[in-house]
Amino acid sequence: TLTVTSANHWVTAWLGLELNMISILPVIAKQKHPRSTEAATKYFLTQATASALMLFASAINAWQTGSWNIMQLNNKLSCILMIAALAMKMGAAPTHFWLPEVMQGTTLATALLITTWQKIAPITLLYMISNHAEPIITLSIGLLSILVGGWGGFNQTQLRKMMAYSSIAHLGWTMTVISTVPNIALTNIIIYMIMSTPFFILLMTTASKTLQTMTTTWTHTPTATIILMLLLLSMAGLPPLTGFTPKLLILDNLVTHKLTITAATMAILSLLNLTFYLRTTYLLTSTAPPTTTQSTTTWRLKPHQNQITAFLTPIALFNITILPALLM
């Protein structure tokens, strides 16, 4: 990832992405189970295809312009192919099909890696070529991702798949403004990572993998349940939580660029996401499990995982202090 983020030459960036992909394959296939092997195979095939397309795009650009520099992606065809390749690497629609399957086949810790760390390299490259990107293409990918992310997560009972579709939807919000205001797009993806990290860590701590097991967390640890509920609402983008800020900035920017219909469509499509976030929140906090615990001592969080959660949760939730500054 660091090789990609510090690269100037397309081949160096490609090499970094390949190393990154090869390194995470054993992590995905760590469990001795056919599901994890299948997940690793799917991940490998999609990432290898995207890498090949990326190398092809950069080679066309070098052939036409004589430059291998990442910032000088002047050829139109190369730029379109490059955006397609990077969208495939990240798991944005319409090349998103691998992401829910891969996440479902791995552990929660690996799923966290795939939704956060593995997005850094492609987003960096997209940020670097954003001034050459065609706004109509990035907007189309973005809108489609928001639609797919909302619709796909609707009937999910598996939390990893639900988070995969949530990731696709957040990528959609990022893609819509990457070609016009890349800084806001970057802010959006960073805030998403800050929100999803404590959420996944709490899922790991409470060993929750489905909506059904999530209903029992209240009897175990009420504090974690409340934090999970707030993190879900923050991801849904409800004010005054942090998740609302990037959405507001993106919609404001689209309206400024006379794209009011697009902004309205995105706001309406985000209600699909809100539906499954609210359903999960309702299951977490408003339903009692059939068997309550007999023990008087409540089950505690593991101390070493507590620190990361304690650090990231306030950032992921309370942004009411910085909101007026952003609105000015």
mmCIF file of C-alpha atoms in Angstrom:
data_model
loop_
_atom_site.group_PDB
_atom_site.id
_atom_site.type_symbol
_atom_site.label_atom_id
_atom_site.label_comp_id
_atom_site.label_asym_id
_atom_site.label_seq_id
_atom_site.Cartn_x
_atom_site.Cartn_y
_atom_site.Cartn_z
ATOM 1 C CA THR A 1 0.000 0.000 0.000
ATOM 2 C CA LEU A 2 2.808 2.418 0.856
ATOM 3 C CA THR A 3 4.541 1.592 -2.449
ATOM 4 C CA VAL A 4 1.367 2.586 -4.318
ATOM 5 C CA THR A 5 0.767 5.763 -2.318
ATOM 6 C CA SER A 6 4.350 6.974 -2.855
ATOM 7 C CA ALA A 7 4.595 5.961 -6.549
ATOM 8 C CA ASN A 8 4.994 8.342 -9.525
ATOM 9 C CA HIS A 9 5.350 5.686 -12.210
ATOM 10 C CA TRP A 10 2.442 3.474 -13.293
ATOM 11 C CA VAL A 11 4.522 0.291 -13.202
ATOM 12 C CA THR A 12 5.603 0.994 -9.615
ATOM 13 C CA ALA A 13 1.961 1.530 -8.624
ATOM 14 C CA TRP A 14 0.978 -1.702 -10.394
ATOM 15 C CA LEU A 15 3.797 -3.571 -8.630
ATOM 16 C CA GLY A 16 2.627 -2.239 -5.248
ATOM 17 C CA LEU A 17 -0.959 -3.369 -5.938
ATOM 18 C CA GLU A 18 0.231 -6.842 -6.978
ATOM 19 C CA LEU A 19 2.352 -7.222 -3.820
ATOM 20 C CA ASN A 20 -0.602 -6.047 -1.748
ATOM 21 C CA MET A 21 -2.915 -8.582 -3.393
ATOM 22 C CA ILE A 22 -0.489 -11.525 -3.056
ATOM 23 C CA SER A 23 0.124 -10.642 0.617
ATOM 24 C CA ILE A 24 -3.551 -10.657 1.622
ATOM 25 C CA LEU A 25 -4.397 -13.983 -0.101
ATOM 26 C CA PRO A 26 -2.982 -16.169 2.726
ATOM 27 C CA VAL A 27 -4.794 -13.919 5.246
ATOM 28 C CA ILE A 28 -8.137 -14.574 3.491
ATOM 29 C CA ALA A 29 -7.457 -18.312 3.066
ATOM 30 C CA LYS A 30 -6.183 -18.735 6.659
ATOM 31 C CA GLN A 31 -9.222 -20.714 7.838
ATOM 32 C CA LYS A 32 -9.099 -24.322 6.721
ATOM 33 C CA HIS A 33 -12.501 -24.205 5.092
ATOM 34 C CA PRO A 34 -13.787 -24.367 1.491
ATOM 35 C CA ARG A 35 -15.571 -21.009 1.940
ATOM 36 C CA SER A 36 -12.341 -19.157 2.718
ATOM 37 C CA THR A 37 -10.478 -20.877 -0.147
ATOM 38 C CA GLU A 38 -13.300 -19.865 -2.483
ATOM 39 C CA ALA A 39 -13.163 -16.308 -1.148
ATOM 40 C CA ALA A 40 -9.385 -16.120 -1.734
ATOM 41 C CA THR A 41 -9.796 -17.477 -5.288
ATOM 42 C CA LYS A 42 -12.529 -14.944 -6.111
ATOM 43 C CA TYR A 43 -10.443 -12.131 -4.648
ATOM 44 C CA PHE A 44 -7.382 -13.208 -6.638
ATOM 45 C CA LEU A 45 -9.246 -13.467 -9.958
ATOM 46 C CA THR A 46 -10.960 -10.080 -9.708
ATOM 47 C CA GLN A 47 -7.864 -8.257 -8.471
ATOM 48 C CA ALA A 48 -5.658 -9.866 -11.153
ATOM 49 C CA THR A 49 -8.154 -8.854 -13.874
ATOM 50 C CA ALA A 50 -8.262 -5.281 -12.534
ATOM 51 C CA SER A 51 -4.442 -5.157 -12.389
ATOM 52 C CA ALA A 52 -4.169 -6.354 -15.988
ATOM 53 C CA LEU A 53 -6.684 -3.720 -17.112
ATOM 54 C CA MET A 54 -4.769 -1.074 -15.179
ATOM 55 C CA LEU A 55 -1.459 -2.043 -16.806
ATOM 56 C CA PHE A 56 -3.167 -2.036 -20.219
ATOM 57 C CA ALA A 57 -4.579 1.469 -19.616
ATOM 58 C CA SER A 58 -1.222 2.867 -18.490
ATOM 59 C CA ALA A 59 0.539 1.209 -21.467
ATOM 60 C CA ILE A 60 -1.922 2.837 -23.919
ATOM 61 C CA ASN A 61 -1.325 6.196 -22.234
ATOM 62 C CA ALA A 62 2.465 5.757 -22.453
ATOM 63 C CA TRP A 63 2.165 4.735 -26.099
ATOM 64 C CA GLN A 64 0.059 7.795 -26.961
ATOM 65 C CA THR A 65 1.704 10.460 -24.786
ATOM 66 C CA GLY A 66 5.172 9.033 -24.061
ATOM 67 C CA SER A 67 4.699 9.435 -20.294
ATOM 68 C CA TRP A 68 4.413 6.820 -17.541
ATOM 69 C CA ASN A 69 3.725 9.497 -14.909
ATOM 70 C CA ILE A 70 0.581 8.855 -12.849
ATOM 71 C CA MET A 71 -0.421 12.532 -12.885
ATOM 72 C CA GLN A 72 -0.267 12.696 -16.696
ATOM 73 C CA LEU A 73 -3.037 10.319 -17.709
ATOM 74 C CA ASN A 74 -4.018 12.518 -20.672
ATOM 75 C CA ASN A 75 -5.376 9.843 -23.006
ATOM 76 C CA LYS A 76 -9.189 9.654 -22.742
ATOM 77 C CA LEU A 77 -9.475 5.891 -23.345
ATOM 78 C CA SER A 78 -6.710 5.206 -20.799
ATOM 79 C CA CYS A 79 -8.509 7.312 -18.221
ATOM 80 C CA ILE A 80 -11.829 5.482 -18.708
ATOM 81 C CA LEU A 81 -10.123 2.062 -18.512
ATOM 82 C CA MET A 82 -8.152 3.151 -15.439
ATOM 83 C CA ILE A 83 -11.308 4.301 -13.599
ATOM 84 C CA ALA A 84 -12.961 0.954 -14.477
ATOM 85 C CA ALA A 85 -9.925 -0.985 -13.188
ATOM 86 C CA LEU A 86 -9.734 0.983 -9.927
ATOM 87 C CA ALA A 87 -13.516 0.675 -9.396
ATOM 88 C CA MET A 88 -13.094 -3.091 -9.793
ATOM 89 C CA LYS A 89 -10.222 -3.103 -7.291
ATOM 90 C CA MET A 90 -12.295 -1.237 -4.707
ATOM 91 C CA GLY A 91 -15.532 -3.108 -5.328
ATOM 92 C CA ALA A 92 -17.626 -0.248 -6.695
ATOM 93 C CA ALA A 93 -20.646 -1.130 -8.870
ATOM 94 C CA PRO A 94 -21.028 -2.549 -11.514
ATOM 95 C CA THR A 95 -17.898 -4.616 -10.691
ATOM 96 C CA HIS A 96 -18.906 -5.179 -7.060
ATOM 97 C CA PHE A 97 -20.026 -8.826 -7.150
ATOM 98 C CA TRP A 98 -16.845 -10.209 -5.577
ATOM 99 C CA LEU A 99 -16.930 -8.051 -2.424
ATOM 100 C CA PRO A 100 -19.911 -9.536 -0.478
ATOM 101 C CA GLU A 101 -18.838 -13.089 -1.391
ATOM 102 C CA VAL A 102 -15.214 -12.570 -0.327
ATOM 103 C CA MET A 103 -16.217 -10.883 2.936
ATOM 104 C CA GLN A 104 -18.683 -13.635 3.796
ATOM 105 C CA GLY A 105 -15.982 -16.282 3.297
ATOM 106 C CA THR A 106 -13.461 -14.694 5.690
ATOM 107 C CA THR A 107 -13.200 -13.799 9.367
ATOM 108 C CA LEU A 108 -14.459 -10.471 10.722
ATOM 109 C CA ALA A 109 -10.865 -9.231 11.125
ATOM 110 C CA THR A 110 -10.052 -9.922 7.456
ATOM 111 C CA ALA A 111 -13.375 -8.384 6.395
ATOM 112 C CA LEU A 112 -12.318 -5.236 8.276
ATOM 113 C CA LEU A 113 -9.014 -5.239 6.372
ATOM 114 C CA ILE A 114 -10.758 -5.603 3.008
ATOM 115 C CA THR A 115 -13.251 -2.787 3.652
ATOM 116 C CA THR A 116 -10.710 -0.314 5.068
ATOM 117 C CA TRP A 117 -6.986 -0.855 4.402
ATOM 118 C CA GLN A 118 -7.403 -2.491 0.978
ATOM 119 C CA LYS A 119 -9.291 0.583 -0.275
ATOM 120 C CA ILE A 120 -6.406 3.001 0.460
ATOM 121 C CA ALA A 121 -4.224 2.158 -2.574
ATOM 122 C CA PRO A 122 -6.947 2.373 -5.301
ATOM 123 C CA ILE A 123 -8.454 5.523 -3.727
ATOM 124 C CA THR A 124 -5.003 7.178 -3.721
ATOM 125 C CA LEU A 125 -4.540 6.428 -7.440
ATOM 126 C CA LEU A 126 -8.056 7.645 -8.184
ATOM 127 C CA TYR A 127 -7.289 10.845 -6.249
ATOM 128 C CA MET A 128 -4.110 11.343 -8.282
ATOM 129 C CA ILE A 129 -5.903 11.005 -11.651
ATOM 130 C CA SER A 130 -9.052 12.848 -10.520
ATOM 131 C CA ASN A 131 -8.283 15.957 -12.635
ATOM 132 C CA HIS A 132 -8.398 13.802 -15.813
ATOM 133 C CA ALA A 133 -11.461 11.756 -14.784
ATOM 134 C CA GLU A 134 -14.680 12.156 -16.780
ATOM 135 C CA PRO A 135 -17.353 13.464 -14.346
ATOM 136 C CA ILE A 136 -20.160 11.630 -16.195
ATOM 137 C CA ILE A 137 -18.395 8.265 -15.683
ATOM 138 C CA THR A 138 -17.594 8.807 -12.000
ATOM 139 C CA LEU A 139 -21.146 10.072 -11.376
ATOM 140 C CA SER A 140 -22.646 7.033 -13.106
ATOM 141 C CA ILE A 141 -20.460 4.608 -11.110
ATOM 142 C CA GLY A 142 -21.292 6.513 -7.929
ATOM 143 C CA LEU A 143 -25.063 6.504 -8.435
ATOM 144 C CA LEU A 144 -25.071 2.832 -9.402
ATOM 145 C CA SER A 145 -22.972 1.956 -6.332
ATOM 146 C CA ILE A 146 -25.359 3.806 -4.006
ATOM 147 C CA LEU A 147 -28.313 1.987 -5.577
ATOM 148 C CA VAL A 148 -26.633 -1.445 -5.420
ATOM 149 C CA GLY A 149 -25.315 -0.835 -1.892
ATOM 150 C CA GLY A 150 -28.795 0.052 -0.640
ATOM 151 C CA TRP A 151 -30.694 -2.636 -2.495
ATOM 152 C CA GLY A 152 -28.186 -5.424 -1.870
ATOM 153 C CA GLY A 153 -28.085 -4.917 1.896
ATOM 154 C CA PHE A 154 -31.875 -4.928 2.182
ATOM 155 C CA ASN A 155 -32.530 -8.630 2.825
ATOM 156 C CA GLN A 156 -29.180 -9.542 4.375
ATOM 157 C CA THR A 157 -29.128 -11.344 7.691
ATOM 158 C CA GLN A 158 -25.360 -11.898 7.575
ATOM 159 C CA LEU A 159 -23.543 -8.898 9.070
ATOM 160 C CA ARG A 160 -20.422 -9.265 6.893
ATOM 161 C CA LYS A 161 -22.492 -9.180 3.696
ATOM 162 C CA MET A 162 -24.491 -6.256 5.032
ATOM 163 C CA MET A 163 -21.256 -4.358 5.747
ATOM 164 C CA ALA A 164 -19.988 -5.217 2.244
ATOM 165 C CA TYR A 165 -23.041 -3.553 0.686
ATOM 166 C CA SER A 166 -22.639 -0.656 3.105
ATOM 167 C CA SER A 167 -19.046 -0.324 1.854
ATOM 168 C CA ILE A 168 -20.257 -0.291 -1.783
ATOM 169 C CA ALA A 169 -22.752 2.484 -0.958
ATOM 170 C CA HIS A 170 -20.098 4.605 0.784
ATOM 171 C CA LEU A 171 -17.784 4.104 -2.212
ATOM 172 C CA GLY A 172 -20.631 5.402 -4.369
ATOM 173 C CA TRP A 173 -20.729 8.659 -2.389
ATOM 174 C CA THR A 174 -16.957 8.923 -2.796
ATOM 175 C CA MET A 175 -17.063 8.274 -6.557
ATOM 176 C CA THR A 176 -19.690 10.943 -7.268
ATOM 177 C CA VAL A 177 -17.419 13.824 -6.264
ATOM 178 C CA ILE A 178 -13.949 12.394 -6.968
ATOM 179 C CA SER A 179 -13.706 14.230 -10.300
ATOM 180 C CA THR A 180 -15.069 17.572 -9.059
ATOM 181 C CA VAL A 181 -13.865 17.942 -5.451
ATOM 182 C CA PRO A 182 -11.444 15.083 -4.664
ATOM 183 C CA ASN A 183 -10.743 16.411 -1.156
ATOM 184 C CA ILE A 184 -14.352 15.880 -0.068
ATOM 185 C CA ALA A 185 -14.278 12.379 -1.604
ATOM 186 C CA LEU A 186 -11.150 11.600 0.413
ATOM 187 C CA THR A 187 -12.782 12.983 3.586
ATOM 188 C CA ASN A 188 -15.792 10.718 2.979
ATOM 189 C CA ILE A 189 -13.750 7.525 2.643
ATOM 190 C CA ILE A 190 -11.568 8.376 5.683
ATOM 191 C CA ILE A 191 -14.663 9.004 7.830
ATOM 192 C CA TYR A 192 -16.166 5.717 6.594
ATOM 193 C CA MET A 193 -12.995 3.882 7.678
ATOM 194 C CA ILE A 194 -13.110 5.578 11.091
ATOM 195 C CA MET A 195 -16.746 4.487 11.534
ATOM 196 C CA SER A 196 -16.437 0.905 10.314
ATOM 197 C CA THR A 197 -13.252 0.043 12.285
ATOM 198 C CA PRO A 198 -14.794 0.255 15.812
ATOM 199 C CA PHE A 199 -17.978 -1.377 14.452
ATOM 200 C CA PHE A 200 -16.051 -4.431 13.204
ATOM 201 C CA ILE A 201 -13.935 -4.575 16.374
ATOM 202 C CA LEU A 202 -17.089 -4.643 18.518
ATOM 203 C CA LEU A 203 -18.553 -7.368 16.289
ATOM 204 C CA MET A 204 -15.368 -9.390 16.790
ATOM 205 C CA THR A 205 -15.480 -8.842 20.559
ATOM 206 C CA THR A 206 -19.119 -9.890 20.872
ATOM 207 C CA ALA A 207 -18.645 -12.665 18.246
ATOM 208 C CA SER A 208 -21.690 -11.453 16.265
ATOM 209 C CA LYS A 209 -21.947 -12.708 12.696
ATOM 210 C CA THR A 210 -25.693 -12.604 12.014
ATOM 211 C CA LEU A 211 -28.595 -10.353 12.982
ATOM 212 C CA GLN A 212 -29.895 -13.178 15.162
ATOM 213 C CA THR A 213 -26.753 -13.334 17.332
ATOM 214 C CA MET A 214 -26.752 -9.531 17.532
ATOM 215 C CA THR A 215 -29.990 -9.575 19.558
ATOM 216 C CA THR A 216 -28.219 -11.223 22.510
ATOM 217 C CA THR A 217 -25.494 -8.576 22.909
ATOM 218 C CA TRP A 218 -27.696 -6.417 25.137
ATOM 219 C CA THR A 219 -27.696 -8.998 27.964
ATOM 220 C CA HIS A 220 -23.933 -9.400 27.660
ATOM 221 C CA THR A 221 -22.724 -5.818 27.410
ATOM 222 C CA PRO A 222 -25.155 -2.878 27.296
ATOM 223 C CA THR A 223 -22.374 -0.309 26.713
ATOM 224 C CA ALA A 224 -21.133 -2.022 23.544
ATOM 225 C CA THR A 225 -24.731 -2.316 22.321
ATOM 226 C CA ILE A 226 -25.311 1.431 22.663
ATOM 227 C CA ILE A 227 -21.996 2.181 20.889
ATOM 228 C CA LEU A 228 -22.924 -0.243 18.074
ATOM 229 C CA MET A 229 -26.306 1.448 17.708
ATOM 230 C CA LEU A 230 -24.727 4.921 17.464
ATOM 231 C CA LEU A 231 -22.098 3.695 14.990
ATOM 232 C CA LEU A 232 -24.840 2.237 12.778
ATOM 233 C CA LEU A 233 -26.772 5.513 12.862
ATOM 234 C CA SER A 234 -23.565 7.403 12.090
ATOM 235 C CA MET A 235 -22.958 5.158 9.064
ATOM 236 C CA ALA A 236 -26.538 5.827 7.976
ATOM 237 C CA GLY A 237 -25.605 9.518 7.895
ATOM 238 C CA LEU A 238 -27.988 10.869 10.528
ATOM 239 C CA PRO A 239 -27.167 14.290 12.032
ATOM 240 C CA PRO A 240 -25.502 15.265 14.367
ATOM 241 C CA LEU A 241 -23.243 12.190 14.039
ATOM 242 C CA THR A 242 -20.012 12.215 12.013
ATOM 243 C CA GLY A 243 -21.398 10.207 9.079
ATOM 244 C CA PHE A 244 -23.698 13.123 8.231
ATOM 245 C CA THR A 245 -20.844 15.587 7.530
ATOM 246 C CA PRO A 246 -19.385 14.103 4.295
ATOM 247 C CA LYS A 247 -22.888 13.433 2.910
ATOM 248 C CA LEU A 248 -23.860 17.051 3.535
ATOM 249 C CA LEU A 249 -20.673 18.346 1.901
ATOM 250 C CA ILE A 250 -21.126 16.066 -1.132
ATOM 251 C CA LEU A 251 -24.769 17.074 -1.655
ATOM 252 C CA ASP A 252 -23.861 20.756 -1.207
ATOM 253 C CA ASN A 253 -21.109 20.399 -3.799
ATOM 254 C CA LEU A 254 -23.380 18.668 -6.326
ATOM 255 C CA VAL A 255 -26.036 21.382 -5.960
ATOM 256 C CA THR A 256 -23.309 24.032 -6.475
ATOM 257 C CA HIS A 257 -22.379 22.299 -9.747
ATOM 258 C CA LYS A 258 -26.049 22.459 -10.908
ATOM 259 C CA LEU A 259 -26.562 18.727 -10.348
ATOM 260 C CA THR A 260 -29.631 19.095 -8.145
ATOM 261 C CA ILE A 261 -31.465 16.084 -9.632
ATOM 262 C CA THR A 262 -28.414 13.858 -9.053
ATOM 263 C CA ALA A 263 -28.137 15.117 -5.457
ATOM 264 C CA ALA A 264 -31.861 14.475 -4.847
ATOM 265 C CA THR A 265 -31.566 10.950 -6.347
ATOM 266 C CA MET A 266 -28.597 10.167 -4.068
ATOM 267 C CA ALA A 267 -30.441 11.443 -1.002
ATOM 268 C CA ILE A 268 -33.474 9.275 -1.849
ATOM 269 C CA LEU A 269 -31.324 6.195 -2.569
ATOM 270 C CA SER A 270 -29.535 6.601 0.767
ATOM 271 C CA LEU A 271 -32.919 5.869 2.419
ATOM 272 C CA LEU A 272 -32.443 2.255 1.276
ATOM 273 C CA ASN A 273 -29.305 2.106 3.403
ATOM 274 C CA LEU A 274 -31.079 3.813 6.279
ATOM 275 C CA THR A 275 -33.722 1.039 6.218
ATOM 276 C CA PHE A 276 -31.306 -1.804 6.937
ATOM 277 C CA TYR A 277 -29.257 0.253 9.406
ATOM 278 C CA LEU A 278 -32.426 1.075 11.339
ATOM 279 C CA ARG A 279 -33.549 -2.564 11.221
ATOM 280 C CA THR A 280 -30.215 -3.627 12.749
ATOM 281 C CA THR A 281 -30.449 -0.834 15.340
ATOM 282 C CA TYR A 282 -33.973 -1.963 16.252
ATOM 283 C CA LEU A 283 -32.834 -5.585 16.679
ATOM 284 C CA LEU A 284 -29.901 -4.450 18.814
ATOM 285 C CA THR A 285 -31.669 -2.155 21.224
ATOM 286 C CA SER A 286 -35.423 -2.711 21.117
ATOM 287 C CA THR A 287 -35.723 -6.492 21.177
ATOM 288 C CA ALA A 288 -34.975 -8.716 24.148
ATOM 289 C CA PRO A 289 -33.635 -12.229 23.484
ATOM 290 C CA PRO A 290 -35.857 -15.170 24.528
ATOM 291 C CA THR A 291 -33.365 -16.331 27.164
ATOM 292 C CA THR A 292 -31.924 -13.722 29.496
ATOM 293 C CA THR A 293 -28.630 -14.369 31.248
ATOM 294 C CA GLN A 294 -28.662 -15.881 34.759
ATOM 295 C CA SER A 295 -25.321 -14.344 35.719
ATOM 296 C CA THR A 296 -25.172 -11.089 37.673
ATOM 297 C CA THR A 297 -21.719 -10.250 36.288
ATOM 298 C CA THR A 298 -21.919 -8.764 32.823
ATOM 299 C CA TRP A 299 -19.488 -9.939 30.215
ATOM 300 C CA ARG A 300 -16.658 -7.459 29.583
ATOM 301 C CA LEU A 301 -14.765 -6.328 26.488
ATOM 302 C CA LYS A 302 -11.231 -7.554 25.920
ATOM 303 C CA PRO A 303 -8.811 -4.837 27.113
ATOM 304 C CA HIS A 304 -6.429 -4.812 24.105
ATOM 305 C CA GLN A 305 -9.271 -4.280 21.616
ATOM 306 C CA ASN A 306 -10.902 -1.757 23.897
ATOM 307 C CA GLN A 307 -8.217 0.874 23.296
ATOM 308 C CA ILE A 308 -8.724 1.134 19.516
ATOM 309 C CA THR A 309 -12.500 1.243 19.977
ATOM 310 C CA ALA A 310 -12.206 3.881 22.711
ATOM 311 C CA PHE A 311 -9.987 6.031 20.462
ATOM 312 C CA LEU A 312 -12.040 5.781 17.244
ATOM 313 C CA THR A 313 -15.598 5.786 18.616
ATOM 314 C CA PRO A 314 -15.668 9.469 19.739
ATOM 315 C CA ILE A 315 -14.334 10.542 16.315
ATOM 316 C CA ALA A 316 -16.918 8.340 14.575
ATOM 317 C CA LEU A 317 -19.802 9.742 16.594
ATOM 318 C CA PHE A 318 -19.421 13.267 17.909
ATOM 319 C CA ASN A 319 -18.824 15.872 15.282
ATOM 320 C CA ILE A 320 -21.340 18.447 16.457
ATOM 321 C CA THR A 321 -18.410 20.644 17.510
ATOM 322 C CA ILE A 322 -16.889 20.811 13.986
ATOM 323 C CA LEU A 323 -20.154 20.939 12.042
ATOM 324 C CA PRO A 324 -20.719 24.737 12.332
ATOM 325 C CA ALA A 325 -17.176 25.340 11.036
ATOM 326 C CA LEU A 326 -17.864 23.121 8.003
ATOM 327 C CA LEU A 327 -21.132 24.886 7.264
ATOM 328 C CA MET A 328 -19.616 28.376 7.290
#
